Amino acid sequence: MPAQAYIYPLASGSLGNALLVGAGGTRVLVDAGIPRRRLTAALAEDGAGPADLDAVFVTHTHGDHFCSAAVGFCLAANVPVYAAAENLDHLARSVTGFVKLERAGLARPIDGEAVTVGDVTAEAFPVPHDSPGTCQGFRLTLGRGRARRTVTVATDLGHLPADAVPHFLDATAVVLESNHDPDLLWSSGRPVDLIERIAGPNGHLSNEASAEAVAEIVGRSHPGRVRHIVLAHLSRDCNRPELALEAQGFLARRQGRTVRIFAAGQYHAGPRIPL
Ligand SMILES: [Zn+2]
Ligand SMILES: [Zn+2]
């Protein structure tokens, strides 16, 4: 009997991101921008070691999503790292040691074609963000038949384009950015050009934009299919979990939705969500 599929946010925010996804005997990460010891500790909770990690899917080239610590982890454990082909070139230039992954055949492209690793099939789709190269969301299909589950992840995006919405529909779990409260952002004392970048169409999703995106995703999915929403990449200075959840709750009540909504944290892993 295969183990139940789950998602487990290990860290989320501008200081580092990693989402552990398990299905059957397969474990993958979406992004690995956190210290090695935190990756090792999270796998140990599962009774697993670094070599039990089967792949890392990297959304984009910003350092909070893949870092040199992850290079060492993946090299030592022989874990393949998948990213958009053009992002592999950027990562080779910006992440110390990444060329060693390339030489070991562990840096692999994921673009238009689906990639299957054990019980997980990943499909990438583009989202608008201002990172060098391109930024991708991932739709992961876990398991097969009646036990099949889907997870769609997009953590850094300035807006949700209409052509990205279908990748989220009917996903068992949606992991979506809810980066900032606009009032807190504009009163943060940050330079205006930085604020405009964050709030712009290629920056980060506000709480309100995230809530509107979730409303559209849930509203266009079959009733009851989307069961879990994880709000991701909350700004430490310009957001609070209760504000992000409140923005979602307002629309959810109006829609009469029954979806469980969580906010992922920067410093603490969890929740671990069985799917
Ligand atoms: Zn980020
Ligand atoms: Zn980013």
mmCIF file of C-alpha atoms and ligand atoms in Angstrom:
data_model
loop_
_atom_site.group_PDB
_atom_site.id
_atom_site.type_symbol
_atom_site.label_atom_id
_atom_site.label_comp_id
_atom_site.label_asym_id
_atom_site.label_seq_id
_atom_site.Cartn_x
_atom_site.Cartn_y
_atom_site.Cartn_z
ATOM 1 C CA MET A 1 0.000 0.000 0.000
ATOM 2 C CA PRO A 2 1.713 3.231 -1.074
ATOM 3 C CA ALA A 3 2.088 5.992 1.486
ATOM 4 C CA GLN A 4 -0.515 8.734 1.317
ATOM 5 C CA ALA A 5 0.453 11.734 -0.793
ATOM 6 C CA TYR A 6 1.267 14.910 1.092
ATOM 7 C CA ILE A 7 2.695 18.382 0.789
ATOM 8 C CA TYR A 8 4.903 19.899 3.467
ATOM 9 C CA PRO A 9 6.054 23.539 3.196
ATOM 10 C CA LEU A 10 9.531 23.659 4.761
ATOM 11 C CA ALA A 11 10.095 27.390 4.361
ATOM 12 C CA SER A 12 8.400 30.148 2.396
ATOM 13 C CA GLY A 13 9.457 33.761 1.874
ATOM 14 C CA SER A 14 12.255 35.941 0.573
ATOM 15 C CA LEU A 15 14.827 34.314 2.888
ATOM 16 C CA GLY A 16 14.326 30.847 1.432
ATOM 17 C CA ASN A 17 11.785 28.498 -0.084
ATOM 18 C CA ALA A 18 11.267 24.762 -0.213
ATOM 19 C CA LEU A 19 8.140 22.625 -0.531
ATOM 20 C CA LEU A 20 8.415 18.885 0.066
ATOM 21 C CA VAL A 21 5.932 16.751 -1.882
ATOM 22 C CA GLY A 22 5.512 13.031 -1.277
ATOM 23 C CA ALA A 23 3.628 10.425 -3.292
ATOM 24 C CA GLY A 24 3.982 6.659 -2.910
ATOM 25 C CA GLY A 25 7.693 6.096 -2.390
ATOM 26 C CA THR A 26 8.653 9.295 -4.235
ATOM 27 C CA ARG A 27 9.756 12.562 -2.645
ATOM 28 C CA VAL A 28 10.444 15.766 -4.560
ATOM 29 C CA LEU A 29 11.085 19.372 -3.660
ATOM 30 C CA VAL A 30 9.748 22.439 -5.377
ATOM 31 C CA ASP A 31 12.649 24.865 -4.830
ATOM 32 C CA ALA A 32 15.541 24.347 -2.459
ATOM 33 C CA GLY A 33 16.620 27.714 -1.135
ATOM 34 C CA ILE A 34 17.237 26.741 2.489
ATOM 35 C CA PRO A 35 20.183 25.349 4.481
ATOM 36 C CA ARG A 36 21.148 21.714 4.096
ATOM 37 C CA ARG A 37 20.424 20.875 7.715
ATOM 38 C CA ARG A 38 16.779 21.972 7.295
ATOM 39 C CA LEU A 39 16.371 19.781 4.207
ATOM 40 C CA THR A 40 17.961 16.866 6.022
ATOM 41 C CA ALA A 41 15.804 17.390 9.117
ATOM 42 C CA ALA A 42 12.584 17.507 7.092
ATOM 43 C CA LEU A 43 13.419 14.243 5.322
ATOM 44 C CA ALA A 44 14.386 12.645 8.634
ATOM 45 C CA GLU A 45 10.863 13.350 9.945
ATOM 46 C CA ASP A 46 9.755 10.947 7.212
ATOM 47 C CA GLY A 47 12.338 8.387 8.243
ATOM 48 C CA ALA A 48 14.156 9.279 5.020
ATOM 49 C CA GLY A 49 17.672 10.403 4.173
ATOM 50 C CA PRO A 50 19.016 12.798 1.506
ATOM 51 C CA ALA A 51 19.345 9.911 -0.974
ATOM 52 C CA ASP A 52 15.585 9.318 -0.675
ATOM 53 C CA LEU A 53 14.908 12.665 -2.333
ATOM 54 C CA ASP A 54 14.160 11.963 -5.993
ATOM 55 C CA ALA A 55 14.225 15.413 -7.635
ATOM 56 C CA VAL A 56 14.184 19.163 -7.133
ATOM 57 C CA PHE A 57 12.078 21.371 -9.417
ATOM 58 C CA VAL A 58 13.313 24.968 -9.411
ATOM 59 C CA THR A 59 10.765 27.685 -10.191
ATOM 60 C CA HIS A 60 13.241 30.480 -11.041
ATOM 61 C CA THR A 61 16.712 31.870 -10.585
ATOM 62 C CA HIS A 62 16.315 34.100 -7.515
ATOM 63 C CA GLY A 63 18.613 32.957 -4.714
ATOM 64 C CA ASP A 64 15.778 32.307 -2.257
ATOM 65 C CA HIS A 65 14.654 29.424 -4.515
ATOM 66 C CA PHE A 66 17.899 27.604 -5.189
ATOM 67 C CA CYS A 67 21.174 28.270 -3.429
ATOM 68 C CA SER A 68 24.694 26.882 -3.190
ATOM 69 C CA ALA A 69 23.747 24.900 -0.057
ATOM 70 C CA ALA A 70 21.314 22.943 -2.209
ATOM 71 C CA VAL A 71 24.049 22.246 -4.756
ATOM 72 C CA GLY A 72 26.072 20.400 -2.104
ATOM 73 C CA PHE A 73 23.002 18.530 -0.913
ATOM 74 C CA CYS A 74 22.022 17.397 -4.428
ATOM 75 C CA LEU A 75 25.564 16.468 -5.447
ATOM 76 C CA ALA A 76 26.124 14.385 -2.319
ATOM 77 C CA ALA A 77 22.802 12.583 -2.653
ATOM 78 C CA ASN A 78 22.811 12.337 -6.469
ATOM 79 C CA VAL A 79 19.518 14.246 -6.781
ATOM 80 C CA PRO A 80 18.603 15.661 -10.224
ATOM 81 C CA VAL A 81 17.650 19.345 -10.413
ATOM 82 C CA TYR A 82 15.103 20.379 -13.031
ATOM 83 C CA ALA A 83 14.664 23.958 -14.237
ATOM 84 C CA ALA A 84 13.767 25.762 -17.454
ATOM 85 C CA ALA A 85 16.633 25.299 -19.924
ATOM 86 C CA GLU A 86 17.431 29.007 -19.984
ATOM 87 C CA ASN A 87 17.388 29.079 -16.174
ATOM 88 C CA LEU A 88 20.020 26.334 -16.043
ATOM 89 C CA ASP A 89 22.405 28.739 -17.805
ATOM 90 C CA HIS A 90 21.599 31.537 -15.352
ATOM 91 C CA LEU A 91 21.975 29.212 -12.352
ATOM 92 C CA ALA A 92 25.368 28.073 -13.665
ATOM 93 C CA ARG A 93 26.502 31.702 -13.590
ATOM 94 C CA SER A 94 24.876 32.788 -10.312
ATOM 95 C CA VAL A 95 24.982 29.778 -7.974
ATOM 96 C CA THR A 96 28.352 28.627 -6.672
ATOM 97 C CA GLY A 97 29.080 25.032 -7.662
ATOM 98 C CA PHE A 98 26.098 24.672 -10.008
ATOM 99 C CA VAL A 99 28.439 23.678 -12.867
ATOM 100 C CA LYS A 100 29.352 20.593 -10.824
ATOM 101 C CA LEU A 101 25.690 19.536 -11.016
ATOM 102 C CA GLU A 102 25.842 20.060 -14.780
ATOM 103 C CA ARG A 103 29.023 17.996 -15.082
ATOM 104 C CA ALA A 104 27.409 15.219 -13.037
ATOM 105 C CA GLY A 105 24.407 15.188 -15.398
ATOM 106 C CA LEU A 106 22.153 16.313 -12.545
ATOM 107 C CA ALA A 107 21.065 19.667 -14.047
ATOM 108 C CA ARG A 108 18.170 18.878 -16.363
ATOM 109 C CA PRO A 109 15.713 20.951 -18.389
ATOM 110 C CA ILE A 110 11.973 21.038 -17.829
ATOM 111 C CA ASP A 111 10.113 23.144 -20.354
ATOM 112 C CA GLY A 112 7.181 22.114 -22.534
ATOM 113 C CA GLU A 113 7.419 18.379 -21.837
ATOM 114 C CA ALA A 114 6.163 16.685 -18.680
ATOM 115 C CA VAL A 115 8.835 15.035 -16.525
ATOM 116 C CA THR A 116 8.006 11.894 -14.569
ATOM 117 C CA VAL A 117 10.043 10.945 -11.511
ATOM 118 C CA GLY A 118 8.684 7.846 -9.779
ATOM 119 C CA ASP A 119 5.095 8.581 -8.727
ATOM 120 C CA VAL A 120 5.323 12.307 -9.541
ATOM 121 C CA THR A 121 4.780 13.899 -12.951
ATOM 122 C CA ALA A 122 5.673 17.581 -13.223
ATOM 123 C CA GLU A 123 4.510 20.018 -15.871
ATOM 124 C CA ALA A 124 5.904 23.541 -15.982
ATOM 125 C CA PHE A 125 4.095 26.682 -17.080
ATOM 126 C CA PRO A 126 5.344 30.280 -17.244
ATOM 127 C CA VAL A 127 4.320 32.954 -14.736
ATOM 128 C CA PRO A 128 5.227 36.661 -14.869
ATOM 129 C CA HIS A 129 8.098 37.605 -12.528
ATOM 130 C CA ASP A 130 11.205 39.752 -12.857
ATOM 131 C CA SER A 131 13.876 37.098 -12.349
ATOM 132 C CA PRO A 132 16.721 36.571 -14.851
ATOM 133 C CA GLY A 133 15.586 33.914 -17.317
ATOM 134 C CA THR A 134 12.007 32.762 -16.918
ATOM 135 C CA CYS A 135 9.785 31.952 -13.943
ATOM 136 C CA GLN A 136 7.734 28.778 -13.837
ATOM 137 C CA GLY A 137 4.867 27.348 -11.874
ATOM 138 C CA PHE A 138 4.533 23.573 -11.584
ATOM 139 C CA ARG A 139 1.532 21.297 -11.760
ATOM 140 C CA LEU A 140 2.434 18.004 -10.108
ATOM 141 C CA THR A 141 0.377 14.879 -10.622
ATOM 142 C CA LEU A 142 0.841 12.416 -7.765
ATOM 143 C CA GLY A 143 0.051 8.719 -8.032
ATOM 144 C CA ARG A 144 -2.391 7.075 -10.386
ATOM 145 C CA GLY A 145 -5.986 5.968 -10.716
ATOM 146 C CA ARG A 146 -8.344 6.689 -7.844
ATOM 147 C CA ALA A 147 -5.441 7.665 -5.599
ATOM 148 C CA ARG A 148 -4.299 10.346 -8.062
ATOM 149 C CA ARG A 149 -3.873 13.845 -6.598
ATOM 150 C CA THR A 150 -2.661 17.101 -8.103
ATOM 151 C CA VAL A 151 -0.774 20.043 -6.654
ATOM 152 C CA THR A 152 -0.150 23.344 -8.413
ATOM 153 C CA VAL A 153 2.564 25.640 -7.110
ATOM 154 C CA ALA A 154 3.303 29.255 -8.075
ATOM 155 C CA THR A 155 5.139 31.310 -5.496
ATOM 156 C CA ASP A 156 6.533 34.401 -7.236
ATOM 157 C CA LEU A 157 4.297 36.132 -9.736
ATOM 158 C CA GLY A 158 3.191 39.692 -10.381
ATOM 159 C CA HIS A 159 -0.219 38.644 -11.587
ATOM 160 C CA LEU A 160 -2.048 35.477 -12.583
ATOM 161 C CA PRO A 161 -2.399 35.542 -16.386
ATOM 162 C CA ALA A 162 -5.546 34.063 -17.910
ATOM 163 C CA ASP A 163 -3.548 31.350 -19.696
ATOM 164 C CA ALA A 164 -2.025 30.151 -16.396
ATOM 165 C CA VAL A 165 -5.390 29.607 -14.674
ATOM 166 C CA PRO A 166 -6.134 26.209 -16.323
ATOM 167 C CA HIS A 167 -2.990 24.765 -14.667
ATOM 168 C CA PHE A 168 -4.600 25.375 -11.265
ATOM 169 C CA LEU A 169 -8.094 24.049 -11.968
ATOM 170 C CA ASP A 170 -9.199 20.978 -9.980
ATOM 171 C CA ALA A 171 -5.855 20.752 -8.153
ATOM 172 C CA THR A 172 -6.249 18.984 -4.812
ATOM 173 C CA ALA A 173 -3.921 21.580 -3.314
ATOM 174 C CA VAL A 174 -2.931 25.015 -4.575
ATOM 175 C CA VAL A 175 0.213 26.688 -3.279
ATOM 176 C CA LEU A 176 0.000 30.341 -4.282
ATOM 177 C CA GLU A 177 1.823 33.484 -3.288
ATOM 178 C CA SER A 178 0.111 36.036 -1.028
ATOM 179 C CA ASN A 179 3.026 38.407 -0.679
ATOM 180 C CA HIS A 180 1.977 41.732 0.745
ATOM 181 C CA ASP A 181 -0.650 43.983 2.160
ATOM 182 C CA PRO A 182 -0.590 47.072 -0.118
ATOM 183 C CA ASP A 183 -0.998 49.529 2.792
ATOM 184 C CA LEU A 184 1.915 47.984 4.680
ATOM 185 C CA LEU A 185 3.996 47.895 1.496
ATOM 186 C CA TRP A 186 3.444 51.561 0.636
ATOM 187 C CA SER A 187 4.070 52.674 4.238
ATOM 188 C CA SER A 188 7.152 50.448 4.628
ATOM 189 C CA GLY A 189 9.686 53.215 4.024
ATOM 190 C CA ARG A 190 11.271 51.211 1.235
ATOM 191 C CA PRO A 191 12.511 53.064 -1.885
ATOM 192 C CA VAL A 192 9.612 53.890 -4.200
ATOM 193 C CA ASP A 193 11.193 52.074 -7.159
ATOM 194 C CA LEU A 194 11.469 48.882 -5.089
ATOM 195 C CA ILE A 195 7.836 49.197 -3.967
ATOM 196 C CA GLU A 196 6.746 49.729 -7.558
ATOM 197 C CA ARG A 197 8.717 46.645 -8.614
ATOM 198 C CA ILE A 198 7.121 44.463 -5.918
ATOM 199 C CA ALA A 199 3.606 45.781 -6.612
ATOM 200 C CA GLY A 200 4.052 45.729 -10.403
ATOM 201 C CA PRO A 201 2.780 43.156 -12.908
ATOM 202 C CA ASN A 202 6.095 41.246 -12.809
ATOM 203 C CA GLY A 203 6.629 41.458 -9.051
ATOM 204 C CA HIS A 204 4.656 39.730 -6.325
ATOM 205 C CA LEU A 205 0.954 39.029 -5.695
ATOM 206 C CA SER A 206 -0.769 41.155 -3.044
ATOM 207 C CA ASN A 207 -3.161 39.543 -0.575
ATOM 208 C CA GLU A 208 -6.115 40.900 -2.535
ATOM 209 C CA ALA A 209 -4.771 39.717 -5.896
ATOM 210 C CA SER A 210 -4.063 36.309 -4.381
ATOM 211 C CA ALA A 211 -7.595 36.091 -2.977
ATOM 212 C CA GLU A 212 -9.061 37.042 -6.353
ATOM 213 C CA ALA A 213 -6.917 34.404 -8.043
ATOM 214 C CA VAL A 214 -8.029 31.746 -5.546
ATOM 215 C CA ALA A 215 -11.665 32.792 -6.042
ATOM 216 C CA GLU A 216 -11.288 32.314 -9.791
ATOM 217 C CA ILE A 217 -9.458 28.982 -9.416
ATOM 218 C CA VAL A 218 -12.001 27.542 -6.987
ATOM 219 C CA GLY A 219 -14.938 29.071 -8.851
ATOM 220 C CA ARG A 220 -13.884 27.501 -12.172
ATOM 221 C CA SER A 221 -12.967 24.093 -10.684
ATOM 222 C CA HIS A 222 -15.423 21.265 -10.173
ATOM 223 C CA PRO A 223 -17.137 21.666 -6.781
ATOM 224 C CA GLY A 224 -15.136 20.087 -3.952
ATOM 225 C CA ARG A 225 -12.039 19.318 -6.043
ATOM 226 C CA VAL A 226 -9.768 22.043 -4.640
ATOM 227 C CA ARG A 227 -9.393 21.094 -1.002
ATOM 228 C CA HIS A 228 -6.345 22.938 0.318
ATOM 229 C CA ILE A 229 -4.887 26.376 -0.322
ATOM 230 C CA VAL A 230 -1.426 27.201 1.009
ATOM 231 C CA LEU A 231 -0.588 30.902 0.959
ATOM 232 C CA ALA A 232 3.106 31.293 0.211
ATOM 233 C CA HIS A 233 5.944 33.816 0.129
ATOM 234 C CA LEU A 234 4.415 36.201 2.690
ATOM 235 C CA SER A 235 6.552 39.313 3.155
ATOM 236 C CA ARG A 236 8.012 39.541 6.672
ATOM 237 C CA ASP A 237 7.783 43.343 6.771
ATOM 238 C CA CYS A 238 4.733 44.023 4.628
ATOM 239 C CA ASN A 239 2.346 41.240 5.569
ATOM 240 C CA ARG A 240 1.021 39.144 8.425
ATOM 241 C CA PRO A 241 -0.578 35.703 8.187
ATOM 242 C CA GLU A 242 -3.846 37.011 9.645
ATOM 243 C CA LEU A 243 -4.068 39.709 6.926
ATOM 244 C CA ALA A 244 -3.429 37.194 4.151
ATOM 245 C CA LEU A 245 -5.990 34.777 5.599
ATOM 246 C CA GLU A 246 -8.517 37.565 6.178
ATOM 247 C CA ALA A 247 -8.326 38.663 2.527
ATOM 248 C CA GLN A 248 -9.005 35.068 1.448
ATOM 249 C CA GLY A 249 -11.764 34.606 4.014
ATOM 250 C CA PHE A 250 -13.733 37.583 2.792
ATOM 251 C CA LEU A 251 -14.035 36.186 -0.729
ATOM 252 C CA ALA A 252 -14.461 32.622 0.523
ATOM 253 C CA ARG A 253 -17.464 33.569 2.666
ATOM 254 C CA ARG A 254 -19.021 35.407 -0.237
ATOM 255 C CA GLN A 255 -18.500 32.346 -2.447
ATOM 256 C CA GLY A 256 -19.680 29.892 0.199
ATOM 257 C CA ARG A 257 -16.456 27.921 -0.227
ATOM 258 C CA THR A 258 -15.303 25.081 2.006
ATOM 259 C CA VAL A 259 -11.608 25.013 1.316
ATOM 260 C CA ARG A 260 -8.951 24.754 3.997
ATOM 261 C CA ILE A 261 -6.545 27.688 3.834
ATOM 262 C CA PHE A 262 -3.125 27.822 5.500
ATOM 263 C CA ALA A 263 -0.317 30.358 5.545
ATOM 264 C CA ALA A 264 3.196 28.947 5.153
ATOM 265 C CA GLY A 265 5.941 30.468 7.306
ATOM 266 C CA GLN A 266 9.525 31.543 6.749
ATOM 267 C CA TYR A 267 11.100 30.040 9.835
ATOM 268 C CA HIS A 268 8.902 27.048 10.648
ATOM 269 C CA ALA A 269 7.983 24.054 8.544
ATOM 270 C CA GLY A 270 4.374 23.046 8.231
ATOM 271 C CA PRO A 271 1.638 22.268 8.115
ATOM 272 C CA ARG A 272 2.127 18.826 6.670
ATOM 273 C CA ILE A 273 -1.018 18.309 4.610
ATOM 274 C CA PRO A 274 -2.182 14.805 3.634
ATOM 275 C CA LEU A 275 -3.903 14.896 0.243
HETATM 276 ZN ZN ZN B 1 11.122 34.397 -3.977
HETATM 277 ZN ZN ZN B 2 11.578 35.688 -7.092
#
